[in-house]
Coordinates of C-alpha atoms in Angstrom, one line a residue:
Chain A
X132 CA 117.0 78.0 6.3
X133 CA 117.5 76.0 9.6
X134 CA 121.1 75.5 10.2
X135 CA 122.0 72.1 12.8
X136 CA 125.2 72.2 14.6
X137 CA 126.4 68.7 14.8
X138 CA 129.1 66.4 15.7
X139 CA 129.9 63.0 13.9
X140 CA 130.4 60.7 17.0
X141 CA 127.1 63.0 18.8
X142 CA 124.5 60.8 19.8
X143 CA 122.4 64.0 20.6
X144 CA 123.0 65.2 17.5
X145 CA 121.8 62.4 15.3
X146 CA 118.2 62.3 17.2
X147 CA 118.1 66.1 15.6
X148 CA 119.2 64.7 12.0
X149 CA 117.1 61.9 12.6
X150 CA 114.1 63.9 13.1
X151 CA 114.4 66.5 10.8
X152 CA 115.1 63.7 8.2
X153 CA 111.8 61.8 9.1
X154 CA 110.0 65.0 8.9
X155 CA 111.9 66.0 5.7
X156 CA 113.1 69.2 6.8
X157 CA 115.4 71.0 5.1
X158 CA 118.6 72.2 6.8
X159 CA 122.4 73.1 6.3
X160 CA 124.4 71.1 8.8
X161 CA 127.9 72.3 10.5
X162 CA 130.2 69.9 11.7
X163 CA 131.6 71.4 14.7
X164 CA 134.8 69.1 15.8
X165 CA 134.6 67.6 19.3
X166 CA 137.3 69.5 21.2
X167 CA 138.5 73.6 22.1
X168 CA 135.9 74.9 19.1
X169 CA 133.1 74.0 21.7
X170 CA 134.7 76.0 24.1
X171 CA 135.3 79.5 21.4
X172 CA 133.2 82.7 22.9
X173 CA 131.4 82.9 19.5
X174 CA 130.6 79.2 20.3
X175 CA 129.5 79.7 23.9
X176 CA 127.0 82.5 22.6
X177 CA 125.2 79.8 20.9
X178 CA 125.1 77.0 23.7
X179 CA 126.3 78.3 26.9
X180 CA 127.0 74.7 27.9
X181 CA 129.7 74.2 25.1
X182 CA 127.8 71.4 23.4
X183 CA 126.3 70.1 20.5
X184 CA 123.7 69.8 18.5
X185 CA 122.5 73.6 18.4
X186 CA 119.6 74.8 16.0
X187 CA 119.3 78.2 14.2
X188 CA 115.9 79.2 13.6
X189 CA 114.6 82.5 13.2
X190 CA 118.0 84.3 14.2
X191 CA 117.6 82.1 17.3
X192 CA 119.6 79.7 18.9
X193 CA 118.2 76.1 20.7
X194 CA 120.9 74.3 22.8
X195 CA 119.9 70.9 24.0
X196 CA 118.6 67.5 21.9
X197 CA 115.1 68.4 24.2
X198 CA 114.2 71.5 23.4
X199 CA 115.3 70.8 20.0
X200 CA 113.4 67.9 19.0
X201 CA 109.8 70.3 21.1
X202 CA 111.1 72.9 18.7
X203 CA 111.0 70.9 15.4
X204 CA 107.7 69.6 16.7
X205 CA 106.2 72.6 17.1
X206 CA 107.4 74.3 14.3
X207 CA 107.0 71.5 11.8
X208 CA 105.7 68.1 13.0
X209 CA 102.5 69.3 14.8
X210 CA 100.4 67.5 17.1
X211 CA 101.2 63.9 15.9
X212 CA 105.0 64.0 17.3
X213 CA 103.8 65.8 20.7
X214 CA 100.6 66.2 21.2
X215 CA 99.0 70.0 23.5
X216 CA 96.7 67.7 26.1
X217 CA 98.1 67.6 29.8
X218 CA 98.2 64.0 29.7
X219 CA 99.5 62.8 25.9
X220 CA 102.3 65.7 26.5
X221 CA 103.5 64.7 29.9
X222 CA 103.6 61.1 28.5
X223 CA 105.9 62.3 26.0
X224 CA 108.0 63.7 28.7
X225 CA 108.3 61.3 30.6
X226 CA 110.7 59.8 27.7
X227 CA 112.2 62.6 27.0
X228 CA 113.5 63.0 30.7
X229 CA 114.4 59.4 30.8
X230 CA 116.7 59.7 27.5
X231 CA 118.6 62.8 29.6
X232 CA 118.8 61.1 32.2
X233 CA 119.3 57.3 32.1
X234 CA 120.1 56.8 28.4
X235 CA 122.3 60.0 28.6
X236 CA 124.9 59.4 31.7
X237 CA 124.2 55.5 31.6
X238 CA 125.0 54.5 27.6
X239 CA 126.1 57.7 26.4
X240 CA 128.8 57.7 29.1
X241 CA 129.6 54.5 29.0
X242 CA 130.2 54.8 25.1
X243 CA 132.5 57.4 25.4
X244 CA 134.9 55.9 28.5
X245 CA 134.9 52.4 26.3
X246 CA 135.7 53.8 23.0
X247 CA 136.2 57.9 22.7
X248 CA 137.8 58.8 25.8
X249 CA 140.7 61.6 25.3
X250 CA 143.5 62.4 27.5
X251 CA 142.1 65.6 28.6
X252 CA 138.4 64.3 28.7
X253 CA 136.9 65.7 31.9
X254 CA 133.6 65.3 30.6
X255 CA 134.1 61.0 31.3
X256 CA 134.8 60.5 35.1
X257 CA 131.9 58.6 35.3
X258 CA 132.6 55.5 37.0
X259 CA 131.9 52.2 35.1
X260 CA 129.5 50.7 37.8
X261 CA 127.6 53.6 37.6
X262 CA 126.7 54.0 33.7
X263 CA 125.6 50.3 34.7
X264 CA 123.2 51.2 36.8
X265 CA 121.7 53.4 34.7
X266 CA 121.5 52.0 31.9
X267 CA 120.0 49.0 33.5
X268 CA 117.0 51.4 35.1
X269 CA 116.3 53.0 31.6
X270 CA 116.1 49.4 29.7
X271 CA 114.6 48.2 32.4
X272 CA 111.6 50.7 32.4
X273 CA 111.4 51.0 28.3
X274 CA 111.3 47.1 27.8
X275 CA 108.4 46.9 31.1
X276 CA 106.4 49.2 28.8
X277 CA 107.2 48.2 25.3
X278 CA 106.5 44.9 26.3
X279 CA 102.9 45.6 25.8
X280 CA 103.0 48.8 23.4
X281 CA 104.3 49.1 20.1
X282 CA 105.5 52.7 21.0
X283 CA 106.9 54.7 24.1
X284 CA 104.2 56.9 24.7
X285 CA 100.2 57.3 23.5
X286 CA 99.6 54.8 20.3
X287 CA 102.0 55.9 17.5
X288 CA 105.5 57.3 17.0
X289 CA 106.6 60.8 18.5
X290 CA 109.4 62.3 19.8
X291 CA 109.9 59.9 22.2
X292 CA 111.1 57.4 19.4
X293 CA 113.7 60.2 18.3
X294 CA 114.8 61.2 21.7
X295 CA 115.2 57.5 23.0
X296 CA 116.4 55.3 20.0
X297 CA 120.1 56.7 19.4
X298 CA 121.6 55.3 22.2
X299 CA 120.2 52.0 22.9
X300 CA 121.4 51.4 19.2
X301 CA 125.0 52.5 20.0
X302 CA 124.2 49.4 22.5
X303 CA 127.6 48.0 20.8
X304 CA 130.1 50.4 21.3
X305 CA 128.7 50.4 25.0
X306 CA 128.7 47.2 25.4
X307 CA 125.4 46.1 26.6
X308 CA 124.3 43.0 26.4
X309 CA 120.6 43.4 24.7
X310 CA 119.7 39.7 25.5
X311 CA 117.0 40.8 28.2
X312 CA 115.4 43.3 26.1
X313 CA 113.9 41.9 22.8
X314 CA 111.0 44.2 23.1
X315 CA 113.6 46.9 22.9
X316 CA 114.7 45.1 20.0
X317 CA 111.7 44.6 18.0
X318 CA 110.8 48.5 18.6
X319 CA 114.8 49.4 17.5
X320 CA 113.0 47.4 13.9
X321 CA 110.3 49.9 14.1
X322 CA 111.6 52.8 14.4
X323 CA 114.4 51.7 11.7
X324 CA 111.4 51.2 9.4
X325 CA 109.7 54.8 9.6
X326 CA 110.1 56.5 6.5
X327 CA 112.9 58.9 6.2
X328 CA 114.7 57.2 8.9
X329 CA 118.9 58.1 8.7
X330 CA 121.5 55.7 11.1
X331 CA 124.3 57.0 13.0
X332 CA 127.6 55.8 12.4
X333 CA 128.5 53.2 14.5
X334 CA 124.9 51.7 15.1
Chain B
X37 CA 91.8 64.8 43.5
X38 CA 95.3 65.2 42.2
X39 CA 97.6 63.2 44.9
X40 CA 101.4 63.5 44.7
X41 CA 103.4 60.8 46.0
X42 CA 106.5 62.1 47.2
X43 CA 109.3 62.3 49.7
X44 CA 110.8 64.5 52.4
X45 CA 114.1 65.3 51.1
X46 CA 113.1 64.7 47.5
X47 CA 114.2 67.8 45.9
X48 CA 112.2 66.9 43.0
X49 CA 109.1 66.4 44.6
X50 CA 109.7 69.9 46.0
X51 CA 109.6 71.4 42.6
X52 CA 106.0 69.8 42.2
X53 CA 105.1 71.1 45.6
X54 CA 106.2 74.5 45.2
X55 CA 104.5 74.8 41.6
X56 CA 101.0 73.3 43.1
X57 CA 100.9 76.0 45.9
X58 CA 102.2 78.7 43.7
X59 CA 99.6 77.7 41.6
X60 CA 97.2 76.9 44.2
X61 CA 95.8 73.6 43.1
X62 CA 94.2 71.8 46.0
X63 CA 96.0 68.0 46.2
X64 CA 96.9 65.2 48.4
X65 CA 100.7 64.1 49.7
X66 CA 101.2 60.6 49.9
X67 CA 104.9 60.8 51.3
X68 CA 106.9 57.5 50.8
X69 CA 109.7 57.2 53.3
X70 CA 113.4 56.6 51.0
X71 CA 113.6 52.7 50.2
X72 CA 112.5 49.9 49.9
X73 CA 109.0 51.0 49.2
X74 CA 109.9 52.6 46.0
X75 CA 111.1 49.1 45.0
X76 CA 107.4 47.2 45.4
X77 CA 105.4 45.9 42.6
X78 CA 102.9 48.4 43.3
X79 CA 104.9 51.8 43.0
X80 CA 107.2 50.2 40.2
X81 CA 103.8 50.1 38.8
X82 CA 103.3 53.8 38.8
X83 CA 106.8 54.3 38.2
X84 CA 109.1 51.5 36.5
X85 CA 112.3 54.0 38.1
X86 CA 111.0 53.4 41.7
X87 CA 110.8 57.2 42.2
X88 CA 109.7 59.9 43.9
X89 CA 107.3 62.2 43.1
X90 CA 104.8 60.7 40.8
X91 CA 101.6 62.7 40.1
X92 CA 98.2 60.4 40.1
X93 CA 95.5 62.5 38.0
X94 CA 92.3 61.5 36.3
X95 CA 93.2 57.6 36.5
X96 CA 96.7 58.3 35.4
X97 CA 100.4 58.1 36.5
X98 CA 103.1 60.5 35.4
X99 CA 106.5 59.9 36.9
X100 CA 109.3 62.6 36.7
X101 CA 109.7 66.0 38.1
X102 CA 109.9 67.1 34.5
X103 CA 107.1 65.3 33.1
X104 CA 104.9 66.5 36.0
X105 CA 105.6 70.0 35.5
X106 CA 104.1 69.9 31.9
X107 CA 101.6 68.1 32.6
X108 CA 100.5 71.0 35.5
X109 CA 101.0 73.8 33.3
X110 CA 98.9 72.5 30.7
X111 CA 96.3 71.5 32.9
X112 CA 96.0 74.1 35.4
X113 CA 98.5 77.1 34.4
X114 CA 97.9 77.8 30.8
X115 CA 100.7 79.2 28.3
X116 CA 102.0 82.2 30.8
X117 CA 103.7 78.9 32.7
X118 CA 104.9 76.8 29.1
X119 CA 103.8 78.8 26.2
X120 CA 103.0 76.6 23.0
X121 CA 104.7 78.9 20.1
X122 CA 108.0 76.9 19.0
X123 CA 111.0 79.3 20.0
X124 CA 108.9 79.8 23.4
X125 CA 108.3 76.6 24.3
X126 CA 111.8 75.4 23.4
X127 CA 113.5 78.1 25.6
X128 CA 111.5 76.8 28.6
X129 CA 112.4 73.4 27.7
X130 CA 116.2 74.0 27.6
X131 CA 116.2 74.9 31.1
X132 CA 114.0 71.9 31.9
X133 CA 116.9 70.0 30.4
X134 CA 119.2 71.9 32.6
X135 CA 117.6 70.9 35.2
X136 CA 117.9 67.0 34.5
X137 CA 121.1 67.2 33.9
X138 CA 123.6 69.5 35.7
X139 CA 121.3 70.1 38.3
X140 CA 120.6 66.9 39.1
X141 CA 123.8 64.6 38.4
X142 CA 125.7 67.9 40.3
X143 CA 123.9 69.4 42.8
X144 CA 121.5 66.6 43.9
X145 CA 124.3 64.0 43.4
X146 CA 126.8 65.8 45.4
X147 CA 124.4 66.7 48.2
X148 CA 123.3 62.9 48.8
X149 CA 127.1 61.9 48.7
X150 CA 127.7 64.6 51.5
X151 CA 124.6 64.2 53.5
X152 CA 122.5 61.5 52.9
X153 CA 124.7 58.9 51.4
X154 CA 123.4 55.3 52.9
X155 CA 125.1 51.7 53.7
X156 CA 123.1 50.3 50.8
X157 CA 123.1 53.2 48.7
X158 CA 123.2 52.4 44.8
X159 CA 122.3 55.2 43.8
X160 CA 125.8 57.3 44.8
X161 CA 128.8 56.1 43.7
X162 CA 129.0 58.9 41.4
X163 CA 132.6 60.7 42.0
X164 CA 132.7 63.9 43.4
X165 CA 134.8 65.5 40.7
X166 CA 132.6 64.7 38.1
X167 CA 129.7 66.0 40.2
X168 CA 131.5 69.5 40.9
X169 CA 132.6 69.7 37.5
X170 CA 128.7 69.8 36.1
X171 CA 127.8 71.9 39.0
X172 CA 130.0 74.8 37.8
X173 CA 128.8 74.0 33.9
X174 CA 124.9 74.1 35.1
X175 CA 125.5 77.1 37.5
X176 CA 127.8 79.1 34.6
X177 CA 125.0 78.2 32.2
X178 CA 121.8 80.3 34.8
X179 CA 124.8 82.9 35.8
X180 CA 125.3 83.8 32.3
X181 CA 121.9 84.4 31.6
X182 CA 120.4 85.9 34.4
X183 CA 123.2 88.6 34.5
X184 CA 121.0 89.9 32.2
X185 CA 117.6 88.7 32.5
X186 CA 115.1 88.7 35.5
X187 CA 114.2 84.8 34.9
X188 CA 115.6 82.0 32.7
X189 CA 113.7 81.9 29.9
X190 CA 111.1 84.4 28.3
X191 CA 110.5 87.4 30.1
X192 CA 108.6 86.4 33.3
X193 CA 108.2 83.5 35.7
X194 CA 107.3 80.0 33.9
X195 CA 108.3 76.1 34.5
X196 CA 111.7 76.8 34.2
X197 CA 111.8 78.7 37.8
X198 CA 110.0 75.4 39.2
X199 CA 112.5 73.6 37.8
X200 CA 115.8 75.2 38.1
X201 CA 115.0 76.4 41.7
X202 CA 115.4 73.6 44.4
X203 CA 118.6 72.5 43.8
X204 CA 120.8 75.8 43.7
X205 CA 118.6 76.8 46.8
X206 CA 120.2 73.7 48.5
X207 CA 123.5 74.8 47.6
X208 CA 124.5 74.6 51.4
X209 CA 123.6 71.0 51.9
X210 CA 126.0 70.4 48.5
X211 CA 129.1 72.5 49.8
X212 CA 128.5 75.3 46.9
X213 CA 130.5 78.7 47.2
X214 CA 128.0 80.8 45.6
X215 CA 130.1 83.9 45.4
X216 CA 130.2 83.3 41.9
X217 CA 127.1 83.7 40.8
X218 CA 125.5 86.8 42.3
X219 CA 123.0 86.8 39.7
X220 CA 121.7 83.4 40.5
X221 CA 121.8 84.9 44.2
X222 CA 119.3 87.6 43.2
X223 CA 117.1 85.8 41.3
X224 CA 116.5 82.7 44.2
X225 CA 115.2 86.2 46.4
X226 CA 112.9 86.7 42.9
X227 CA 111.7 83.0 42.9
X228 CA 111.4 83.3 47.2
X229 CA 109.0 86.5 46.5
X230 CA 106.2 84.8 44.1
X231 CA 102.9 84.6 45.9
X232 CA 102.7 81.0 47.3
X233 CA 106.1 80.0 47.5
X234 CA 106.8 77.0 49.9
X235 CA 111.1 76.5 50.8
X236 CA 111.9 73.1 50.9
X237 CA 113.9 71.6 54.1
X238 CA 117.4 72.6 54.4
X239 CA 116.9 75.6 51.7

């Protein structure tokens, strides 16, 4: 049995339940608290970054939402989520990279200073005008191409869908204004409408 | 032809150098100067981040450094470089992620801020705390495992050393003590020995 470490306010975490739910997967999950448990030896072992989500497969242990979701593709969604040729898999990256990047330390960050941020939070010194920025380059470059394409990358939904939708939904509790991007909005529709699909809380 | 469109002190367009030669793939450099330039209709085009490096290939555009590395393994490195087996491919990726994220909002961040930080410079108003605090997380994470492994992920070289190499190696240009991670010492000298290595300025 695959076994998801997860936290209830982790964007990163719900593109894993997210995707193991469209795929219908099953899984046990483990709620991991957000705070000094991410930080146990035992816990470090599994993700030396302190972080969730982490998979258990095979007696193995996958840190990061990436190599997660490549894992779960591999394993059990097959060409149709990320395809083997050079050129259909490095436009699957491409997201990928972009939700680590821009959708990560613009709206993720942002999130957390607005709504989550803890006395002792060192993870959120990112400055306001900053996460801006960011998230205004990721938008910016998902509504130039879904303004023309139904998807992110090649002609249907992969992993780019799961890697890229969480946080431009949690658009709210960031506080972005989603006026300029209705393309971004009408995909946000389609990827609500794939079967299987799960929301996070506060989206 | 493959051409690579990238810049001088782009430590990402390094990584796609370094993996080319290593690889020995004939290409072209199309080197665009920092600014404005990355802003025209015509790159945004190629890529909507106005970024260096993109890879042009069979008609194509694939931006970031990520993206690119994939795509060069699966066209012209084969599974020794990114194997295709689930737990294999997801251990690569991990470091891939590393790389986009520690690496480059620590290391690369920081090293603009000291170095190259311009008048007009969006790009870096990032604080230094924050930057020095994902530094030690990133560099703790390779540490940790290569006090007991030759290479990050699997047991021999693969994208994950193209990756994860540049920015450490400019650890000077960032103001990193590395006394703290002698393993990460040793295994730079393991990446510096592979046949067809290329430094990058200021490495």
């Amino acid at each position: 049995m695959i076994r998801l470490y997860t936290g209830a306010r982790s964007g990163n975490s719900h593109k894993i339940a997210l995707f193991l739910s469209v795929l219908g997967v099953p899984h046990e999950t483990v709620e991991i608290p957000y705070g000094p448990e991410l930080r146990t030896p035992e816990f470090l072992a599994k993700n030396p970054r302190g972080q969730v989500p982490v998979l258990e497969a095979d007696g193995k242990c996958i840190w990061d939402s990436m190599a997660i979701l490549v894992y779960i593709a591999r394993a059990h969604g097959g060409e149709k989520w990320l395809p083997l040729d050079p050129a259909g898999m490095a436009e699957v990256m491409q997201w990928l990279a972009l939700a680590e990047n821009e959708l990560l330390f613009g709206i993720a960050q942002a999130r957390i200073m607005l709504r989550y941020r803890g006395p002792e939070d060192e993870l959120v010194f990112l400055d306001m005008k900053r996460a801006r920025f960011l998230i205004q380059r990721g938008l910016t470059a998902m509504e130039r191409r879904l303004a023309s394409h139904e998807w992110l990358a090649l002609g249907r939904p992969t992993i780019a869908e799961m890697a890229c939708y969480t946080y431009p939904a949690l658009n709210a509790e960031a506080e972005i204004d989603m006026t300029p991007y209705p393309a971004i909005r009408a995909w946000m529709d389609r990827v609500r409408a794939l079967p299987g699909f799960i929301p996070m809380i506060g989206t």
